[in-house]
Amino acid sequence: MTNKYIYFVANWKMFGNLRSLYSLNKVISFTKKYKRYKFKLIYCPPNTLISPLKDKLKSSSIDIGAQNCHESENFGANTGQVNSNMLKDVGAKYVIIGHSENRQLGESDNLINLKIKSSIKSGLKVIFCIGETLAQKRKKKTKKVLSHQITHGLKKVKNKKNVLIAYEPVWAIGSGLIPNEKEIFEITNFIKDKVKGSKVLYGGSVNPKNIKLLKKINNVDGFLIGGASQNSNNFIDIIKKTFI
Ligand code: PGA
């Protein structure tokens, strides 16, 4: 896994305030000290922190992403919404689209597809989340579900090189459970076969303990990390253990 660049995407979800940004000092010094390791770090904080984070990361190699956006890249009468151009304007380079927490709130594959297209149009790279529920896994429908999410989510998306795919089994998110190495290897291959040339991240309960197993899966291009990314020590620990 260590011959290529490995992505570590921190998904802070609805956590963090201005004070939380102090804890990133450690991560910034870590990235400077360990430049020899091939990693790409992307922080996806709540939208309120994108601009201050941009200032903080001025002299660092860490990139910023948002966690979702509206399906139109244009201004509009959409109270409470933020579009991809607005995110780019304040410093985001990436945006997470299709996270299961938003799919559960009713985001359809069609809406996700529109969001992906408008984000790419705005010049953002997309971290496109897909994953099966536990019930679907038990019914052995994982590949069918992923295939459906990919086909509809990426319909008429031309620049697929601007999309990173994050395989996040819904049952693994925040649960402490992860699929076994063989399952992740097989699903990652399946996704890479469906979307040629794609980079595939694994997400769902990645932590400093299980990273030792996860890093052995050599077709995985990185990790989308929720809970463990909110603590800088844990996040650094995960990155270090991937390379050491
Ligand atoms: P988790 O979340 O690492 O806390 O399981 C991952 C995610 O939801 O992206």
PDB file of C-alpha atoms and ligand atoms in Angstrom:
ATOM      1  CA  MET A   1       0.000   0.000   0.000  1.00  0.00           C
ATOM      2  CA  THR A   2       2.918   2.331   0.581  1.00  0.00           C
ATOM      3  CA  ASN A   3       4.088   2.809  -3.040  1.00  0.00           C
ATOM      4  CA  LYS A   4       1.217   5.093  -3.941  1.00  0.00           C
ATOM      5  CA  TYR A   5      -0.326   8.175  -2.352  1.00  0.00           C
ATOM      6  CA  ILE A   6      -2.769   7.200   0.366  1.00  0.00           C
ATOM      7  CA  TYR A   7      -5.716   9.487   1.087  1.00  0.00           C
ATOM      8  CA  PHE A   8      -6.821  10.215   4.626  1.00  0.00           C
ATOM      9  CA  VAL A   9     -10.094  12.104   4.627  1.00  0.00           C
ATOM     10  CA  ALA A  10     -11.309  13.479   7.951  1.00  0.00           C
ATOM     11  CA  ASN A  11     -15.084  13.740   8.086  1.00  0.00           C
ATOM     12  CA  TRP A  12     -15.910  15.854  11.125  1.00  0.00           C
ATOM     13  CA  LYS A  13     -19.663  15.599  10.561  1.00  0.00           C
ATOM     14  CA  MET A  14     -21.569  18.071  12.804  1.00  0.00           C
ATOM     15  CA  PHE A  15     -18.712  18.388  15.277  1.00  0.00           C
ATOM     16  CA  GLY A  16     -16.206  21.171  15.853  1.00  0.00           C
ATOM     17  CA  ASN A  17     -16.034  24.874  16.578  1.00  0.00           C
ATOM     18  CA  LEU A  18     -13.338  27.524  16.235  1.00  0.00           C
ATOM     19  CA  ARG A  19     -11.582  26.180  19.305  1.00  0.00           C
ATOM     20  CA  SER A  20     -11.295  22.692  17.787  1.00  0.00           C
ATOM     21  CA  LEU A  21      -8.953  24.106  15.151  1.00  0.00           C
ATOM     22  CA  TYR A  22      -6.153  24.450  17.741  1.00  0.00           C
ATOM     23  CA  SER A  23      -5.883  20.684  17.843  1.00  0.00           C
ATOM     24  CA  LEU A  24      -4.828  20.728  14.190  1.00  0.00           C
ATOM     25  CA  ASN A  25      -1.478  22.294  15.082  1.00  0.00           C
ATOM     26  CA  LYS A  26      -0.245  18.800  15.862  1.00  0.00           C
ATOM     27  CA  VAL A  27      -1.417  17.451  12.542  1.00  0.00           C
ATOM     28  CA  ILE A  28       0.166  20.321  10.628  1.00  0.00           C
ATOM     29  CA  SER A  29       3.557  19.746  12.287  1.00  0.00           C
ATOM     30  CA  PHE A  30       3.198  16.025  11.718  1.00  0.00           C
ATOM     31  CA  THR A  31       2.669  16.480   7.977  1.00  0.00           C
ATOM     32  CA  LYS A  32       5.773  18.679   7.781  1.00  0.00           C
ATOM     33  CA  LYS A  33       7.906  16.255   9.733  1.00  0.00           C
ATOM     34  CA  TYR A  34       6.787  13.156   7.848  1.00  0.00           C
ATOM     35  CA  LYS A  35       6.868  14.556   4.312  1.00  0.00           C
ATOM     36  CA  ARG A  36       8.646  11.405   3.176  1.00  0.00           C
ATOM     37  CA  TYR A  37       5.452   9.390   3.568  1.00  0.00           C
ATOM     38  CA  LYS A  38       3.169   9.516   0.589  1.00  0.00           C
ATOM     39  CA  PHE A  39      -0.101  10.727   2.047  1.00  0.00           C
ATOM     40  CA  LYS A  40      -2.755  13.203   1.053  1.00  0.00           C
ATOM     41  CA  LEU A  41      -4.765  14.698   3.906  1.00  0.00           C
ATOM     42  CA  ILE A  42      -8.176  16.251   3.417  1.00  0.00           C
ATOM     43  CA  TYR A  43     -10.163  17.807   6.247  1.00  0.00           C
ATOM     44  CA  CYS A  44     -13.918  18.052   5.808  1.00  0.00           C
ATOM     45  CA  PRO A  45     -15.163  20.218   8.662  1.00  0.00           C
ATOM     46  CA  PRO A  46     -18.644  21.741   8.982  1.00  0.00           C
ATOM     47  CA  ASN A  47     -19.097  24.642   6.538  1.00  0.00           C
ATOM     48  CA  THR A  48     -18.711  27.181   9.371  1.00  0.00           C
ATOM     49  CA  LEU A  49     -15.046  26.187   9.728  1.00  0.00           C
ATOM     50  CA  ILE A  50     -13.940  26.079   6.092  1.00  0.00           C
ATOM     51  CA  SER A  51     -12.792  29.682   5.904  1.00  0.00           C
ATOM     52  CA  PRO A  52     -10.888  29.781   9.234  1.00  0.00           C
ATOM     53  CA  LEU A  53      -9.383  26.412   8.393  1.00  0.00           C
ATOM     54  CA  LYS A  54      -8.156  27.753   5.082  1.00  0.00           C
ATOM     55  CA  ASP A  55      -6.253  30.478   6.934  1.00  0.00           C
ATOM     56  CA  LYS A  56      -4.828  27.957   9.322  1.00  0.00           C
ATOM     57  CA  LEU A  57      -3.643  25.619   6.572  1.00  0.00           C
ATOM     58  CA  LYS A  58      -2.062  28.369   4.470  1.00  0.00           C
ATOM     59  CA  SER A  59       1.458  26.982   4.625  1.00  0.00           C
ATOM     60  CA  SER A  60       0.471  23.316   4.777  1.00  0.00           C
ATOM     61  CA  SER A  61      -0.175  20.581   2.229  1.00  0.00           C
ATOM     62  CA  ILE A  62      -3.516  19.665   3.796  1.00  0.00           C
ATOM     63  CA  ASP A  63      -6.598  20.214   1.624  1.00  0.00           C
ATOM     64  CA  ILE A  64     -10.130  21.128   2.649  1.00  0.00           C
ATOM     65  CA  GLY A  65     -13.405  19.519   1.705  1.00  0.00           C
ATOM     66  CA  ALA A  66     -17.058  20.142   2.505  1.00  0.00           C
ATOM     67  CA  GLN A  67     -19.538  17.498   3.587  1.00  0.00           C
ATOM     68  CA  ASN A  68     -22.399  18.156   1.173  1.00  0.00           C
ATOM     69  CA  CYS A  69     -23.857  20.833  -1.095  1.00  0.00           C
ATOM     70  CA  HIS A  70     -26.968  21.850  -2.987  1.00  0.00           C
ATOM     71  CA  GLU A  71     -27.549  20.306  -6.407  1.00  0.00           C
ATOM     72  CA  SER A  72     -27.337  23.659  -8.201  1.00  0.00           C
ATOM     73  CA  GLU A  73     -24.065  25.521  -8.509  1.00  0.00           C
ATOM     74  CA  ASN A  74     -25.963  28.788  -8.968  1.00  0.00           C
ATOM     75  CA  PHE A  75     -27.280  31.262  -6.422  1.00  0.00           C
ATOM     76  CA  GLY A  76     -30.933  30.710  -5.632  1.00  0.00           C
ATOM     77  CA  ALA A  77     -33.775  31.109  -3.177  1.00  0.00           C
ATOM     78  CA  ASN A  78     -32.864  28.049  -1.128  1.00  0.00           C
ATOM     79  CA  THR A  79     -32.897  28.952   2.531  1.00  0.00           C
ATOM     80  CA  GLY A  80     -30.274  27.129   4.567  1.00  0.00           C
ATOM     81  CA  GLN A  81     -28.470  25.690   1.549  1.00  0.00           C
ATOM     82  CA  VAL A  82     -24.936  26.181   0.238  1.00  0.00           C
ATOM     83  CA  ASN A  83     -23.810  25.441  -3.319  1.00  0.00           C
ATOM     84  CA  SER A  84     -20.562  24.061  -4.706  1.00  0.00           C
ATOM     85  CA  ASN A  85     -19.339  27.414  -6.092  1.00  0.00           C
ATOM     86  CA  MET A  86     -19.778  28.974  -2.651  1.00  0.00           C
ATOM     87  CA  LEU A  87     -17.754  26.167  -1.084  1.00  0.00           C
ATOM     88  CA  LYS A  88     -15.003  26.569  -3.647  1.00  0.00           C
ATOM     89  CA  ASP A  89     -14.991  30.312  -3.066  1.00  0.00           C
ATOM     90  CA  VAL A  90     -14.148  29.908   0.641  1.00  0.00           C
ATOM     91  CA  GLY A  91     -11.448  27.294   0.147  1.00  0.00           C
ATOM     92  CA  ALA A  92     -12.909  23.828  -0.389  1.00  0.00           C
ATOM     93  CA  LYS A  93     -11.248  21.621  -3.004  1.00  0.00           C
ATOM     94  CA  TYR A  94     -13.354  18.544  -2.306  1.00  0.00           C
ATOM     95  CA  VAL A  95     -16.908  17.742  -1.320  1.00  0.00           C
ATOM     96  CA  ILE A  96     -18.373  14.561   0.135  1.00  0.00           C
ATOM     97  CA  ILE A  97     -21.523  13.541  -1.723  1.00  0.00           C
ATOM     98  CA  GLY A  98     -23.900  10.678  -1.002  1.00  0.00           C
ATOM     99  CA  HIS A  99     -22.928  10.001   2.591  1.00  0.00           C
ATOM    100  CA  SER A 100     -25.289   7.415   4.049  1.00  0.00           C
ATOM    101  CA  GLU A 101     -26.328   9.810   6.820  1.00  0.00           C
ATOM    102  CA  ASN A 102     -27.735  12.046   4.078  1.00  0.00           C
ATOM    103  CA  ARG A 103     -29.121   9.181   2.019  1.00  0.00           C
ATOM    104  CA  GLN A 104     -31.025   8.174   5.168  1.00  0.00           C
ATOM    105  CA  LEU A 105     -32.530  11.659   5.264  1.00  0.00           C
ATOM    106  CA  GLY A 106     -33.930  11.080   1.799  1.00  0.00           C
ATOM    107  CA  GLU A 107     -31.155  11.918  -0.682  1.00  0.00           C
ATOM    108  CA  SER A 108     -31.913   9.880  -3.775  1.00  0.00           C
ATOM    109  CA  ASP A 109     -29.431   8.542  -6.331  1.00  0.00           C
ATOM    110  CA  ASN A 110     -30.799  11.099  -8.768  1.00  0.00           C
ATOM    111  CA  LEU A 111     -30.200  14.008  -6.386  1.00  0.00           C
ATOM    112  CA  ILE A 112     -26.725  12.674  -5.638  1.00  0.00           C
ATOM    113  CA  ASN A 113     -26.021  12.532  -9.366  1.00  0.00           C
ATOM    114  CA  LEU A 114     -27.042  16.194  -9.791  1.00  0.00           C
ATOM    115  CA  LYS A 115     -24.842  17.183  -6.836  1.00  0.00           C
ATOM    116  CA  ILE A 116     -21.845  15.337  -8.278  1.00  0.00           C
ATOM    117  CA  LYS A 117     -22.265  16.998 -11.666  1.00  0.00           C
ATOM    118  CA  SER A 118     -22.657  20.503 -10.249  1.00  0.00           C
ATOM    119  CA  SER A 119     -19.669  20.034  -7.906  1.00  0.00           C
ATOM    120  CA  ILE A 120     -17.423  18.969 -10.771  1.00  0.00           C
ATOM    121  CA  LYS A 121     -18.676  21.904 -12.816  1.00  0.00           C
ATOM    122  CA  SER A 122     -17.592  24.193  -9.967  1.00  0.00           C
ATOM    123  CA  GLY A 123     -14.135  22.650  -9.999  1.00  0.00           C
ATOM    124  CA  LEU A 124     -14.461  20.578  -6.849  1.00  0.00           C
ATOM    125  CA  LYS A 125     -13.336  16.988  -6.574  1.00  0.00           C
ATOM    126  CA  VAL A 126     -16.006  14.659  -5.260  1.00  0.00           C
ATOM    127  CA  ILE A 127     -15.732  12.011  -2.568  1.00  0.00           C
ATOM    128  CA  PHE A 128     -18.676   9.854  -3.597  1.00  0.00           C
ATOM    129  CA  CYS A 129     -19.945   7.566  -0.820  1.00  0.00           C
ATOM    130  CA  ILE A 130     -21.605   4.248  -1.490  1.00  0.00           C
ATOM    131  CA  GLY A 131     -22.425   1.335   0.774  1.00  0.00           C
ATOM    132  CA  GLU A 132     -24.913  -1.357   1.715  1.00  0.00           C
ATOM    133  CA  THR A 133     -27.022  -1.686   4.861  1.00  0.00           C
ATOM    134  CA  LEU A 134     -26.745  -4.703   7.135  1.00  0.00           C
ATOM    135  CA  ALA A 135     -30.038  -6.108   5.833  1.00  0.00           C
ATOM    136  CA  GLN A 136     -28.758  -5.849   2.249  1.00  0.00           C
ATOM    137  CA  LYS A 137     -25.491  -7.508   3.206  1.00  0.00           C
ATOM    138  CA  ARG A 138     -27.336 -10.378   4.895  1.00  0.00           C
ATOM    139  CA  LYS A 139     -29.395 -10.884   1.764  1.00  0.00           C
ATOM    140  CA  LYS A 140     -26.119 -10.963  -0.216  1.00  0.00           C
ATOM    141  CA  LYS A 141     -27.161  -7.896  -2.172  1.00  0.00           C
ATOM    142  CA  THR A 142     -24.031  -5.817  -1.566  1.00  0.00           C
ATOM    143  CA  LYS A 143     -22.764  -5.829  -5.154  1.00  0.00           C
ATOM    144  CA  LYS A 144     -26.222  -5.208  -6.571  1.00  0.00           C
ATOM    145  CA  VAL A 145     -26.719  -2.215  -4.277  1.00  0.00           C
ATOM    146  CA  LEU A 146     -23.281  -0.755  -5.002  1.00  0.00           C
ATOM    147  CA  SER A 147     -23.734  -1.281  -8.696  1.00  0.00           C
ATOM    148  CA  HIS A 148     -27.053   0.597  -8.591  1.00  0.00           C
ATOM    149  CA  GLN A 149     -25.574   3.461  -6.561  1.00  0.00           C
ATOM    150  CA  ILE A 150     -22.613   3.762  -8.934  1.00  0.00           C
ATOM    151  CA  THR A 151     -24.629   3.565 -12.154  1.00  0.00           C
ATOM    152  CA  HIS A 152     -27.169   6.170 -11.046  1.00  0.00           C
ATOM    153  CA  GLY A 153     -24.807   8.376  -9.050  1.00  0.00           C
ATOM    154  CA  LEU A 154     -22.302   8.656 -11.889  1.00  0.00           C
ATOM    155  CA  LYS A 155     -24.798   8.808 -14.761  1.00  0.00           C
ATOM    156  CA  LYS A 156     -23.439  11.128 -17.461  1.00  0.00           C
ATOM    157  CA  VAL A 157     -20.527  12.162 -15.252  1.00  0.00           C
ATOM    158  CA  LYS A 158     -17.775  12.766 -17.770  1.00  0.00           C
ATOM    159  CA  ASN A 159     -14.737  13.590 -15.664  1.00  0.00           C
ATOM    160  CA  LYS A 160     -14.681  10.535 -13.461  1.00  0.00           C
ATOM    161  CA  LYS A 161     -11.069  11.273 -12.587  1.00  0.00           C
ATOM    162  CA  ASN A 162     -12.495  14.028 -10.368  1.00  0.00           C
ATOM    163  CA  VAL A 163     -14.352  11.460  -8.316  1.00  0.00           C
ATOM    164  CA  LEU A 164     -12.923   9.405  -5.468  1.00  0.00           C
ATOM    165  CA  ILE A 165     -15.231   6.591  -4.451  1.00  0.00           C
ATOM    166  CA  ALA A 166     -15.599   5.863  -0.739  1.00  0.00           C
ATOM    167  CA  TYR A 167     -16.932   2.415   0.073  1.00  0.00           C
ATOM    168  CA  GLU A 168     -18.657   2.829   3.419  1.00  0.00           C
ATOM    169  CA  PRO A 169     -20.842  -0.061   4.529  1.00  0.00           C
ATOM    170  CA  VAL A 170     -23.689   1.619   6.439  1.00  0.00           C
ATOM    171  CA  TRP A 171     -23.455  -0.951   9.222  1.00  0.00           C
ATOM    172  CA  ALA A 172     -19.760  -0.189   9.735  1.00  0.00           C
ATOM    173  CA  ILE A 173     -20.194   3.568  10.263  1.00  0.00           C
ATOM    174  CA  GLY A 174     -19.709   4.492  13.904  1.00  0.00           C
ATOM    175  CA  SER A 175     -20.312   0.889  15.010  1.00  0.00           C
ATOM    176  CA  GLY A 176     -16.783  -0.367  15.640  1.00  0.00           C
ATOM    177  CA  LEU A 177     -17.434  -3.140  13.116  1.00  0.00           C
ATOM    178  CA  ILE A 178     -15.633  -3.515   9.791  1.00  0.00           C
ATOM    179  CA  PRO A 179     -15.851  -6.040   6.945  1.00  0.00           C
ATOM    180  CA  ASN A 180     -13.015  -8.553   6.812  1.00  0.00           C
ATOM    181  CA  GLU A 181      -9.965  -7.944   4.616  1.00  0.00           C
ATOM    182  CA  LYS A 182     -11.128 -10.318   1.929  1.00  0.00           C
ATOM    183  CA  GLU A 183     -14.513  -8.606   1.658  1.00  0.00           C
ATOM    184  CA  ILE A 184     -12.957  -5.137   1.378  1.00  0.00           C
ATOM    185  CA  PHE A 185     -10.449  -6.382  -1.209  1.00  0.00           C
ATOM    186  CA  GLU A 186     -13.184  -7.977  -3.288  1.00  0.00           C
ATOM    187  CA  ILE A 187     -15.548  -4.989  -3.126  1.00  0.00           C
ATOM    188  CA  THR A 188     -12.742  -2.564  -3.946  1.00  0.00           C
ATOM    189  CA  ASN A 189     -11.866  -4.620  -7.024  1.00  0.00           C
ATOM    190  CA  PHE A 190     -15.513  -4.780  -7.966  1.00  0.00           C
ATOM    191  CA  ILE A 191     -15.783  -0.965  -7.791  1.00  0.00           C
ATOM    192  CA  LYS A 192     -12.524  -0.462  -9.719  1.00  0.00           C
ATOM    193  CA  ASP A 193     -13.774  -2.807 -12.349  1.00  0.00           C
ATOM    194  CA  LYS A 194     -17.028  -0.874 -12.689  1.00  0.00           C
ATOM    195  CA  VAL A 195     -15.374   2.548 -12.719  1.00  0.00           C
ATOM    196  CA  LYS A 196     -12.112   2.108 -14.585  1.00  0.00           C
ATOM    197  CA  GLY A 197      -9.217   4.099 -13.244  1.00  0.00           C
ATOM    198  CA  SER A 198     -11.032   5.078 -10.065  1.00  0.00           C
ATOM    199  CA  LYS A 199      -9.465   5.496  -6.661  1.00  0.00           C
ATOM    200  CA  VAL A 200     -11.362   3.735  -3.903  1.00  0.00           C
ATOM    201  CA  LEU A 201     -11.294   4.633  -0.224  1.00  0.00           C
ATOM    202  CA  TYR A 202     -12.619   2.524   2.621  1.00  0.00           C
ATOM    203  CA  GLY A 203     -14.686   4.163   5.375  1.00  0.00           C
ATOM    204  CA  GLY A 204     -16.510   2.940   8.478  1.00  0.00           C
ATOM    205  CA  SER A 205     -15.008   2.641  11.979  1.00  0.00           C
ATOM    206  CA  VAL A 206     -11.399   3.087  10.877  1.00  0.00           C
ATOM    207  CA  ASN A 207      -9.346   3.490  14.049  1.00  0.00           C
ATOM    208  CA  PRO A 208      -5.742   3.224  15.302  1.00  0.00           C
ATOM    209  CA  LYS A 209      -6.257  -0.489  16.076  1.00  0.00           C
ATOM    210  CA  ASN A 210      -7.826  -1.843  12.919  1.00  0.00           C
ATOM    211  CA  ILE A 211      -5.628   0.244  10.586  1.00  0.00           C
ATOM    212  CA  LYS A 212      -2.938  -2.419  10.948  1.00  0.00           C
ATOM    213  CA  LEU A 213      -5.240  -4.871   9.172  1.00  0.00           C
ATOM    214  CA  LEU A 214      -6.761  -2.371   6.783  1.00  0.00           C
ATOM    215  CA  LYS A 215      -3.414  -1.133   5.495  1.00  0.00           C
ATOM    216  CA  LYS A 216      -2.627  -4.615   4.195  1.00  0.00           C
ATOM    217  CA  ILE A 217      -5.437  -4.437   1.655  1.00  0.00           C
ATOM    218  CA  ASN A 218      -3.327  -3.269  -1.233  1.00  0.00           C
ATOM    219  CA  ASN A 219      -5.994  -2.141  -3.690  1.00  0.00           C
ATOM    220  CA  VAL A 220      -7.451   0.417  -1.241  1.00  0.00           C
ATOM    221  CA  ASP A 221      -6.299   3.996  -1.969  1.00  0.00           C
ATOM    222  CA  GLY A 222      -7.091   5.506   1.402  1.00  0.00           C
ATOM    223  CA  PHE A 223      -9.593   5.994   4.183  1.00  0.00           C
ATOM    224  CA  LEU A 224     -12.584   8.153   5.037  1.00  0.00           C
ATOM    225  CA  ILE A 225     -12.478   8.608   8.789  1.00  0.00           C
ATOM    226  CA  GLY A 226     -15.243   9.994  10.988  1.00  0.00           C
ATOM    227  CA  GLY A 227     -15.035   9.618  14.767  1.00  0.00           C
ATOM    228  CA  ALA A 228     -11.299   8.917  14.950  1.00  0.00           C
ATOM    229  CA  SER A 229     -10.457  12.008  12.883  1.00  0.00           C
ATOM    230  CA  GLN A 230     -11.909  14.344  15.478  1.00  0.00           C
ATOM    231  CA  ASN A 231      -9.049  13.559  17.811  1.00  0.00           C
ATOM    232  CA  SER A 232      -5.728  14.670  16.319  1.00  0.00           C
ATOM    233  CA  ASN A 233      -3.713  12.075  18.245  1.00  0.00           C
ATOM    234  CA  ASN A 234      -5.860   9.256  16.913  1.00  0.00           C
ATOM    235  CA  PHE A 235      -5.781  10.652  13.406  1.00  0.00           C
ATOM    236  CA  ILE A 236      -1.981  10.953  13.442  1.00  0.00           C
ATOM    237  CA  ASP A 237      -1.734   7.476  14.926  1.00  0.00           C
ATOM    238  CA  ILE A 238      -3.775   6.050  12.045  1.00  0.00           C
ATOM    239  CA  ILE A 239      -1.571   7.749   9.456  1.00  0.00           C
ATOM    240  CA  LYS A 240       1.670   6.696  11.145  1.00  0.00           C
ATOM    241  CA  LYS A 241       0.573   3.087  11.482  1.00  0.00           C
ATOM    242  CA  THR A 242      -0.295   2.968   7.807  1.00  0.00           C
ATOM    243  CA  PHE A 243       3.320   3.628   6.912  1.00  0.00           C
ATOM    244  CA  ILE A 244       5.337   2.180   9.766  1.00  0.00           C
TER     245      ILE A 244
HETATM  246  P1  PGA B   1     -16.735   6.566  11.370  1.00  0.00           P
HETATM  247  O1  PGA B   1     -17.467   7.429  10.236  1.00  0.00           O
HETATM  248  O2  PGA B   1     -15.275   6.549  11.056  1.00  0.00           O
HETATM  249  O3  PGA B   1     -17.036   7.313  12.640  1.00  0.00           O
HETATM  250  O4  PGA B   1     -17.330   5.208  11.351  1.00  0.00           O
HETATM  251  C1  PGA B   1     -17.071   7.338   8.901  1.00  0.00           C
HETATM  252  C2  PGA B   1     -17.984   8.193   8.056  1.00  0.00           C
HETATM  253  O5  PGA B   1     -19.165   8.299   8.371  1.00  0.00           O
HETATM  254  O6  PGA B   1     -17.540   8.789   7.054  1.00  0.00           O
END
